[in-house]
PDB file of C-alpha atoms in Angstrom:
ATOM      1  CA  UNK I   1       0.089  25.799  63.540  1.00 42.00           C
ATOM      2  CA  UNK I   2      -1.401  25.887  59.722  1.00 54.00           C
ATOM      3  CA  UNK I   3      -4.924  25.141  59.931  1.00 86.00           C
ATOM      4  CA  UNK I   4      -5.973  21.677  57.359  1.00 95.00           C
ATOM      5  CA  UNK I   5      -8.532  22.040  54.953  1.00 95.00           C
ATOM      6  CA  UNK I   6     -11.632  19.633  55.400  1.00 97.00           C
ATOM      7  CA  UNK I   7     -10.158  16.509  53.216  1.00 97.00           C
ATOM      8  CA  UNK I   8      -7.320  16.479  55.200  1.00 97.00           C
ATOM      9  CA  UNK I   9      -9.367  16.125  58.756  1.00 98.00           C
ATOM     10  CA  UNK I  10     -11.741  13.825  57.249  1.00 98.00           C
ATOM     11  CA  UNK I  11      -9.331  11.255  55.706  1.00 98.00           C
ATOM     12  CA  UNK I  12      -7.109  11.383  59.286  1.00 98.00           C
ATOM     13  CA  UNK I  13     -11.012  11.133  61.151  1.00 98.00           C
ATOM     14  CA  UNK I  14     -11.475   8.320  58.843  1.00 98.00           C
ATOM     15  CA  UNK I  15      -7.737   7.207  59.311  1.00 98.00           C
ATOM     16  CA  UNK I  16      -7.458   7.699  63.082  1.00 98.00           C
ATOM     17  CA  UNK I  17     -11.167   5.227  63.387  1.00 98.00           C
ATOM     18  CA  UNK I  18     -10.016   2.570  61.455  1.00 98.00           C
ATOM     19  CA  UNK I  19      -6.840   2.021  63.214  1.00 98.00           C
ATOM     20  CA  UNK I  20      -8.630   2.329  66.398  1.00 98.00           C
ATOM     21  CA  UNK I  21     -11.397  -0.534  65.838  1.00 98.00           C
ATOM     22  CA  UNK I  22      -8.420  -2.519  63.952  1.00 98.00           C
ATOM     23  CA  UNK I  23      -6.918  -2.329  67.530  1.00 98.00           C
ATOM     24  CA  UNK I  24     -10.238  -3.209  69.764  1.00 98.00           C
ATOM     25  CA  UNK I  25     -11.095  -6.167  67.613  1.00 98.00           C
ATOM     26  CA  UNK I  26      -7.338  -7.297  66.469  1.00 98.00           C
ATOM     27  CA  UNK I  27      -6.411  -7.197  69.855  1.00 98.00           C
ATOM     28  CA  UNK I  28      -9.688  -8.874  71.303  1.00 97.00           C
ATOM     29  CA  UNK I  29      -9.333 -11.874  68.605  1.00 98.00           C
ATOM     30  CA  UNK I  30      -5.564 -12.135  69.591  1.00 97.00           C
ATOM     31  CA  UNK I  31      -6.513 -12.138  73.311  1.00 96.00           C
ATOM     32  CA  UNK I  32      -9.002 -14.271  73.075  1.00 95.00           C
ATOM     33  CA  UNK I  33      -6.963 -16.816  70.745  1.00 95.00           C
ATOM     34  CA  UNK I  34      -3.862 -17.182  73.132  1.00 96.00           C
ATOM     35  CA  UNK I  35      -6.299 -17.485  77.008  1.00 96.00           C
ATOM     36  CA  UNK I  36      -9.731 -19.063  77.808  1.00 95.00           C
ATOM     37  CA  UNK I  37      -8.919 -16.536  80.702  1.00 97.00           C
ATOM     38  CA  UNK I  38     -11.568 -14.032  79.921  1.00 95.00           C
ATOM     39  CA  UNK I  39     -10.425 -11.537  82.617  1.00 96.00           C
ATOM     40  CA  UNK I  40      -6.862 -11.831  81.250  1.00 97.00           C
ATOM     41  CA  UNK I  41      -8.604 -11.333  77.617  1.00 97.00           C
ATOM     42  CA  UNK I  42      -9.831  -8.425  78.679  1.00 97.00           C
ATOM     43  CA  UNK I  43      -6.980  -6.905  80.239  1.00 97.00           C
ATOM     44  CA  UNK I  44      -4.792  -7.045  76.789  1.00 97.00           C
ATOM     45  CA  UNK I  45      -7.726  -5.914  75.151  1.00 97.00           C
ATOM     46  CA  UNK I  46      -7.982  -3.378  77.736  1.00 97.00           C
ATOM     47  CA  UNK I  47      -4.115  -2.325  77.387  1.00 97.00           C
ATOM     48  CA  UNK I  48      -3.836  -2.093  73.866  1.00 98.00           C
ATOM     49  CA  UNK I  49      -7.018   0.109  73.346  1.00 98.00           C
ATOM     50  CA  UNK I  50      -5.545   2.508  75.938  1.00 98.00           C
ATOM     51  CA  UNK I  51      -2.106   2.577  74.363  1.00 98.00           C
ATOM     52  CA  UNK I  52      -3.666   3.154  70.871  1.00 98.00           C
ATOM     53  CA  UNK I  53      -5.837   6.367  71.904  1.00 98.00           C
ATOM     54  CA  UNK I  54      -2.784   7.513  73.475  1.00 98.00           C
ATOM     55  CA  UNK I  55      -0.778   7.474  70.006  1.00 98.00           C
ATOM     56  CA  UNK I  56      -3.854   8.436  67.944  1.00 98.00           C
ATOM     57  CA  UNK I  57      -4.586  11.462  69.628  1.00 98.00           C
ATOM     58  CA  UNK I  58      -1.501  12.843  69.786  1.00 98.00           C
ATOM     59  CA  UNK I  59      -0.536  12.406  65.876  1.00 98.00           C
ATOM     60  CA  UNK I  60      -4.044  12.888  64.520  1.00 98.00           C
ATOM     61  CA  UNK I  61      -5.441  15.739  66.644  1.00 97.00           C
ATOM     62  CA  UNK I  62      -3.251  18.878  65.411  1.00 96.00           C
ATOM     63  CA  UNK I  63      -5.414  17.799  61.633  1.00 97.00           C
ATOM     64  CA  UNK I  64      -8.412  17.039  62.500  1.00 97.00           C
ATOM     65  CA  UNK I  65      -9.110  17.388  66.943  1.00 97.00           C
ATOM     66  CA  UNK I  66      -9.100  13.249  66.783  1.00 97.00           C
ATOM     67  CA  UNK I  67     -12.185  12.935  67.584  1.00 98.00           C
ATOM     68  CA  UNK I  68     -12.811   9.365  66.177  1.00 98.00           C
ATOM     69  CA  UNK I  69     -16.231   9.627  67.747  1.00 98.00           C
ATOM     70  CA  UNK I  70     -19.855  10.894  66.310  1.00 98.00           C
ATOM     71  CA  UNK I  71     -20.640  11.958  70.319  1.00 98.00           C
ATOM     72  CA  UNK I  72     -17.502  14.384  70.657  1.00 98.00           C
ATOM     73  CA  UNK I  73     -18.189  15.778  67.309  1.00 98.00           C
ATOM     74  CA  UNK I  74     -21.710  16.430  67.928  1.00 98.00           C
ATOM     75  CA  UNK I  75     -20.471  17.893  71.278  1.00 98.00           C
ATOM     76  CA  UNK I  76     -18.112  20.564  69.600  1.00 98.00           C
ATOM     77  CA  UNK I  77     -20.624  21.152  67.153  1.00 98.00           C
ATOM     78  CA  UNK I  78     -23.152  22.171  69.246  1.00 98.00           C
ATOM     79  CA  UNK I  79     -20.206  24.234  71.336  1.00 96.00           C
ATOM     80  CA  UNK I  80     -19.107  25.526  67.561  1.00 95.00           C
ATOM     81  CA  UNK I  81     -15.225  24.062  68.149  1.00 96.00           C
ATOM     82  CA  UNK I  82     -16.373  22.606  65.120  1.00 97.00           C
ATOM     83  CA  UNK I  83     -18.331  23.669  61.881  1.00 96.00           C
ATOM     84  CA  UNK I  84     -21.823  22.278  61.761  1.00 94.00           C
ATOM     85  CA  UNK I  85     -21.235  21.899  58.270  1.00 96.00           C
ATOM     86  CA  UNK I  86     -18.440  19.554  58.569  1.00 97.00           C
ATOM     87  CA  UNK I  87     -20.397  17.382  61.243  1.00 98.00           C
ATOM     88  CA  UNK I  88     -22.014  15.336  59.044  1.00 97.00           C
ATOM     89  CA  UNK I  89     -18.470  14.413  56.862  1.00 98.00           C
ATOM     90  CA  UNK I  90     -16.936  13.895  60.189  1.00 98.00           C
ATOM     91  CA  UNK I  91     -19.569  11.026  61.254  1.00 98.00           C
ATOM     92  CA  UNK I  92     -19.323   9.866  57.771  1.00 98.00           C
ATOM     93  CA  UNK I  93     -15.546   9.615  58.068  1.00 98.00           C
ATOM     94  CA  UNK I  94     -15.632   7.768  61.282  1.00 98.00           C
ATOM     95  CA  UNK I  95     -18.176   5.428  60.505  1.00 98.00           C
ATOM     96  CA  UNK I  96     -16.733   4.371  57.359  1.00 98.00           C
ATOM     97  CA  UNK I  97     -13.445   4.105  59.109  1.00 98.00           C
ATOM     98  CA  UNK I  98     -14.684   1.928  61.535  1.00 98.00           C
ATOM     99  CA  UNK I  99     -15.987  -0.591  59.222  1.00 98.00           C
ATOM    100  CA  UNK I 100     -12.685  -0.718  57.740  1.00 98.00           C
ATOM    101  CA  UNK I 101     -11.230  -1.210  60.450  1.00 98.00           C
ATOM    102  CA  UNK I 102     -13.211  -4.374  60.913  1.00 98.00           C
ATOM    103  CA  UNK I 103     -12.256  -5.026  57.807  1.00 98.00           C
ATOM    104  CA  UNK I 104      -8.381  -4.777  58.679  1.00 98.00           C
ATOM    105  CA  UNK I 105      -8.839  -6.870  61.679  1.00 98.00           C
ATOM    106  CA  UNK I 106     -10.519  -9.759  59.701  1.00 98.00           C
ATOM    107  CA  UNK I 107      -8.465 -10.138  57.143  1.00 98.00           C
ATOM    108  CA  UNK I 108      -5.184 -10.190  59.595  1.00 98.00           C
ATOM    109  CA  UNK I 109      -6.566 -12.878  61.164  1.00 98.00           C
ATOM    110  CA  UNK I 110      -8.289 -14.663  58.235  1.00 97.00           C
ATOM    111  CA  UNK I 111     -11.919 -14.297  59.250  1.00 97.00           C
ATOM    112  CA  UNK I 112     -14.890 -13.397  57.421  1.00 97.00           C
ATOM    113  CA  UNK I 113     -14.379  -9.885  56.007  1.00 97.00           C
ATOM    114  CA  UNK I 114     -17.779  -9.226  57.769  1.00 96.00           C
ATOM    115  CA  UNK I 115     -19.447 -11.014  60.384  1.00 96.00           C
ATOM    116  CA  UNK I 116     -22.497 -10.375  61.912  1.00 97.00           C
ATOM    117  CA  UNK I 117     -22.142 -10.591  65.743  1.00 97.00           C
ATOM    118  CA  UNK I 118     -24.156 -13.103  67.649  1.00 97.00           C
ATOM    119  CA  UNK I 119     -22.997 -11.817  71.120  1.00 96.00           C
ATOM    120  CA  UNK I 120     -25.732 -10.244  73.235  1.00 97.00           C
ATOM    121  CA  UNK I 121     -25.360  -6.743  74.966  1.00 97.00           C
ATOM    122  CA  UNK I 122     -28.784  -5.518  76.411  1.00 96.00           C
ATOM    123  CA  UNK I 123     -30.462  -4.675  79.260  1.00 97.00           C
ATOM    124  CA  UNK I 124     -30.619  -1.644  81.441  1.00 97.00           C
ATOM    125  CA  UNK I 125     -27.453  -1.906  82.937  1.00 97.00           C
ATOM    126  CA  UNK I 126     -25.892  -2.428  79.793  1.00 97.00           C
ATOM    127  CA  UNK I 127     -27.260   1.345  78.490  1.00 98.00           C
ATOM    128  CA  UNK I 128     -26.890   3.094  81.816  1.00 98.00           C
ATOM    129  CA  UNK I 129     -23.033   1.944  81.634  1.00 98.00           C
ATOM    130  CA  UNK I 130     -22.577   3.237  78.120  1.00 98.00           C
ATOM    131  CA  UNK I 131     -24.452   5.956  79.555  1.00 98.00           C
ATOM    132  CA  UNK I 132     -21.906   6.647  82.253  1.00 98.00           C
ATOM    133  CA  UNK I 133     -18.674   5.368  79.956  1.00 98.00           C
ATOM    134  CA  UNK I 134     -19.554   7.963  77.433  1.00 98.00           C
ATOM    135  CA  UNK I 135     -20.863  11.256  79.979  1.00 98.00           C
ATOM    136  CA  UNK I 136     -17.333  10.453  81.376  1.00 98.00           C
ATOM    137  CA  UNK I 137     -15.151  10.626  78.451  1.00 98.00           C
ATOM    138  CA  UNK I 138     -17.053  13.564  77.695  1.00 98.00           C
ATOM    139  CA  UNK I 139     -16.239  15.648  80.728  1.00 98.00           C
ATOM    140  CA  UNK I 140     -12.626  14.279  80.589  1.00 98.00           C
ATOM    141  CA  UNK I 141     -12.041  15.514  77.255  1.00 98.00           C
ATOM    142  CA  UNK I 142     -14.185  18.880  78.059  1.00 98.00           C
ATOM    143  CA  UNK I 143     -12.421  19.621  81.361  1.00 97.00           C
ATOM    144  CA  UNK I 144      -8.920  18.357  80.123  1.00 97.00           C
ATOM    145  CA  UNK I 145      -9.144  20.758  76.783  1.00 96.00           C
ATOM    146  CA  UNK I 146      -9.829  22.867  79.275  1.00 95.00           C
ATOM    147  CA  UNK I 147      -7.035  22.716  81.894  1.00 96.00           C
ATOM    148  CA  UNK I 148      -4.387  20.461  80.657  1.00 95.00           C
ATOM    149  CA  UNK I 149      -4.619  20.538  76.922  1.00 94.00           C
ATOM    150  CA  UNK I 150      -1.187  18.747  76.446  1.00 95.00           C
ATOM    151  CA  UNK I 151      -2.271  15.932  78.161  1.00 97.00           C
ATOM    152  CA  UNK I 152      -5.408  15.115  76.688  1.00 97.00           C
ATOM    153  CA  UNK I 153      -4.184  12.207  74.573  1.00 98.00           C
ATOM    154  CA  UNK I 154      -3.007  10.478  77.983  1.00 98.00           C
ATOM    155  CA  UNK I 155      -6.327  11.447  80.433  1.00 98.00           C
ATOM    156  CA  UNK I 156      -8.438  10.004  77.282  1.00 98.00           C
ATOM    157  CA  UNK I 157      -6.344   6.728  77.097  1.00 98.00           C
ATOM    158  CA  UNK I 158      -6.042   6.538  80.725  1.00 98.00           C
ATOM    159  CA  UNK I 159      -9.700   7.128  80.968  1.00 98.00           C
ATOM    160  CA  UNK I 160     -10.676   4.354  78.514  1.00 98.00           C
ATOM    161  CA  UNK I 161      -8.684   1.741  80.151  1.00 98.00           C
ATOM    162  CA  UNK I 162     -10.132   2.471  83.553  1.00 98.00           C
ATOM    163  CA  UNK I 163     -13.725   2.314  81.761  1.00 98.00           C
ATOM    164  CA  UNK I 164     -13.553  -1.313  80.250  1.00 97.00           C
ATOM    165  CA  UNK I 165     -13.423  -2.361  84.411  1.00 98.00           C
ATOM    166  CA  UNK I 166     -15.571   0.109  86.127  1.00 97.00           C
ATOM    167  CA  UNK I 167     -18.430   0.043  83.323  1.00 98.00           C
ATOM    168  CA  UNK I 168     -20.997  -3.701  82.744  1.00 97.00           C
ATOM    169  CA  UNK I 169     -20.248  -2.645  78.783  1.00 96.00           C
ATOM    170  CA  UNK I 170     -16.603  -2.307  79.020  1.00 95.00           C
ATOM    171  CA  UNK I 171     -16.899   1.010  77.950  1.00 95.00           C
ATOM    172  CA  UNK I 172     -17.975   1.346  74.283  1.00 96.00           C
ATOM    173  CA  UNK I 173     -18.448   4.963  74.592  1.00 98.00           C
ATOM    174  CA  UNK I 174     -18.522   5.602  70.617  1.00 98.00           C
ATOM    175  CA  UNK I 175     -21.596   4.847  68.468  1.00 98.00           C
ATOM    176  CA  UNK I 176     -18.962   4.643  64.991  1.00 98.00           C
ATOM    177  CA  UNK I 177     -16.935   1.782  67.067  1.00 98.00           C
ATOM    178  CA  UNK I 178     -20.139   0.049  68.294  1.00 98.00           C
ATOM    179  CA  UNK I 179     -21.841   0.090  64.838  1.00 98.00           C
ATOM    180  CA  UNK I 180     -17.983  -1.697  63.959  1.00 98.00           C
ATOM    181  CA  UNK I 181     -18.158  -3.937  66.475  1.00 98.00           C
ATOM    182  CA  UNK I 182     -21.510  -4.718  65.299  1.00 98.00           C
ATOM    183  CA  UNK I 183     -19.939  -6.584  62.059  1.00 98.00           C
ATOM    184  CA  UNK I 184     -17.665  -8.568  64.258  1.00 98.00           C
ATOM    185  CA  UNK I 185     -18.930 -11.988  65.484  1.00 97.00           C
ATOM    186  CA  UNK I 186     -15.542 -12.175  67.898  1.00 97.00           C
ATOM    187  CA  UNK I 187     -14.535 -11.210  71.629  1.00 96.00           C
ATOM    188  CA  UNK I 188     -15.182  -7.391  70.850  1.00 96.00           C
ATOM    189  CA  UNK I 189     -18.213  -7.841  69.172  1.00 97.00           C
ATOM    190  CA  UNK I 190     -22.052  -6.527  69.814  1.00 98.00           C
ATOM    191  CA  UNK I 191     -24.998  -8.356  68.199  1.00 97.00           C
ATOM    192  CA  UNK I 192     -26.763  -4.968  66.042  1.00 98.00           C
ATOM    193  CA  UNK I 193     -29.929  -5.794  67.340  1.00 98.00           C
ATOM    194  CA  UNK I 194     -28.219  -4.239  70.447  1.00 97.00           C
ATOM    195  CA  UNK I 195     -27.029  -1.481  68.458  1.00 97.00           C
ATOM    196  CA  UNK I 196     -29.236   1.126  68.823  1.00 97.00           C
ATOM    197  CA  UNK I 197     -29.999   0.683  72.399  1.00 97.00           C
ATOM    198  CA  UNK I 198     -25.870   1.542  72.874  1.00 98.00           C
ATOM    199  CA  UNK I 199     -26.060   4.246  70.692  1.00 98.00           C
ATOM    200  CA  UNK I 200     -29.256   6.181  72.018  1.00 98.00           C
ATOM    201  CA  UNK I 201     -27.150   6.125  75.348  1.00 98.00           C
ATOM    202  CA  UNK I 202     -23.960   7.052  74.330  1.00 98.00           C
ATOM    203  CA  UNK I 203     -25.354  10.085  72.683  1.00 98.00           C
ATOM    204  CA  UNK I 204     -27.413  10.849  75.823  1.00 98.00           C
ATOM    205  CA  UNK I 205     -24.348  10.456  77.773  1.00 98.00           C
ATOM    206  CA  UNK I 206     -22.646  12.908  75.957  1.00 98.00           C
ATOM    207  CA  UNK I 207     -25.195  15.670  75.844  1.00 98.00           C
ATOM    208  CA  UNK I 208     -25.632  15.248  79.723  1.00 98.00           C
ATOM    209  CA  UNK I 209     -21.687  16.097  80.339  1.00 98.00           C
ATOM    210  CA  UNK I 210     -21.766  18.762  77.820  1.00 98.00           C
ATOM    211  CA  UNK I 211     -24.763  20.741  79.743  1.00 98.00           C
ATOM    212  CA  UNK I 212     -22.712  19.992  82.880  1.00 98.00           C
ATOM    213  CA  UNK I 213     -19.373  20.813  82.237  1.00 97.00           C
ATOM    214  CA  UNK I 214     -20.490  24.199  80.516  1.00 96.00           C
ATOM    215  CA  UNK I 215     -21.827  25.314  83.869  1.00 96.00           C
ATOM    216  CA  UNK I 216     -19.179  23.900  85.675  1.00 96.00           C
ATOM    217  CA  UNK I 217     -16.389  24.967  83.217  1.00 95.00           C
ATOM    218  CA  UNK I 218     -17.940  28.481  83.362  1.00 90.00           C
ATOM    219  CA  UNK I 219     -16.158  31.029  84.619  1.00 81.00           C
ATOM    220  CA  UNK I 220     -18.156  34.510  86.738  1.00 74.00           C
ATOM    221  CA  UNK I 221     -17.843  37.275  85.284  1.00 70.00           C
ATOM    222  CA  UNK I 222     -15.219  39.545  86.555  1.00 67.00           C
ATOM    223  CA  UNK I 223     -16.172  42.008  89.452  1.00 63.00           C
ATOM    224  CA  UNK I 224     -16.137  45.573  88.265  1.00 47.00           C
TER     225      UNK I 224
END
């Protein structure tokens, strides 16, 4: 497989982000619009971010690795899967996708192009799940690269969905998406006061599984 040059990776980072938030908050506005069920909300919300992941991946990550995600960057950065050069246009990318994406998702559904969001997110339990969401999809990605490389697209979507039940955040996991979700005053949204408190642990969630998986990844050296 050719390797892409750097525009090409950044635009589909920027690309693949976009359409991903475009999804969390279209779908979260659209859910929200047709049930005052909030469980039932949150279950197409739930669906359709898992499906997306699923087809992002697996189109975008021969360019660029899909990462769509400042934490997995900085995670194959530091394992040098990934320049350190190119980190920073890779968390520009995705954070400049993401507020397009917000973008998109307004203007489908003729909001505000940009909305402050009023809903609170905070607390310990709120961190220590983001915490938890994002050390997962760490080691998932880490161990699946790892063991089961063609099937990463579907463990990360399959991963995500379970996440948005088992987590009190419904699974953020990605400070470029929260910082999106920050300019969203809708179901999907997160007031940015709350920001950095999501942010702090998702990137502490991902440094913890990459120190783990690395030891538990590693393999002894051969017996001679």
């Amino acid at each position: 497989m050719p390797a892409f040059d750097l525009k090409r990776r950044v635009f589909a980072e920027a690309l693949g982000t976009c359409l991903l938030v475009a999804t969390v908050i279209g779908s979260g506005i659209m859910a929200d619009t047709l049930t005052d069920d909030t469980a039932l909300a949150l279950l197409g919300n739930t669906l359709a971010t898992g499906a997306i992941l699923v087809v992002l991946i697996t189109i975008f990550g021969p360019i660029s690795g899909a990462h769509f995600n400042p934490a997995v960057s900085l995670v194959f950065a530091l394992k040098r899967d990934l320049a350190r050069r190119d980190l920073g246009f890779y968390v520009a990318a995705q954070v400049a996708g993401g507020i397009v994406g917000t973008v998109v998702a307004h203007l489908m559904f003729d909001l505000p192009v940009i909305e402050a969001s009023l809903k609170v997110r905070t607390g310990g339990s709120q961190w220590f799940s983001e915490w938890v969401a994002t050390f997962g999809l760490v080691a998932v990605i880490l161990a699946g690269i790892r063991f089961e490389q063609k099937s990463i697209a579907w463990l990360v979507g399959l991963y995500i969905t379970a996440a948005y039940w088992f987590t009190a955040s419904t699974s953020f996991a990605n400070p470029a998406v929260a910082l999106a979700r920050s300019l969203t005053n809708t179901f999907s949204g997160i007031r940015p006061l709350d920001l950095p408190g999501f942010v702090i642990a998702e990137v502490l969630g991902a440094l913890c599984a990459l120190a783990l998986m690395s030891w538990l990844l590693r393999q002894p050296p051969a017996n001679t």
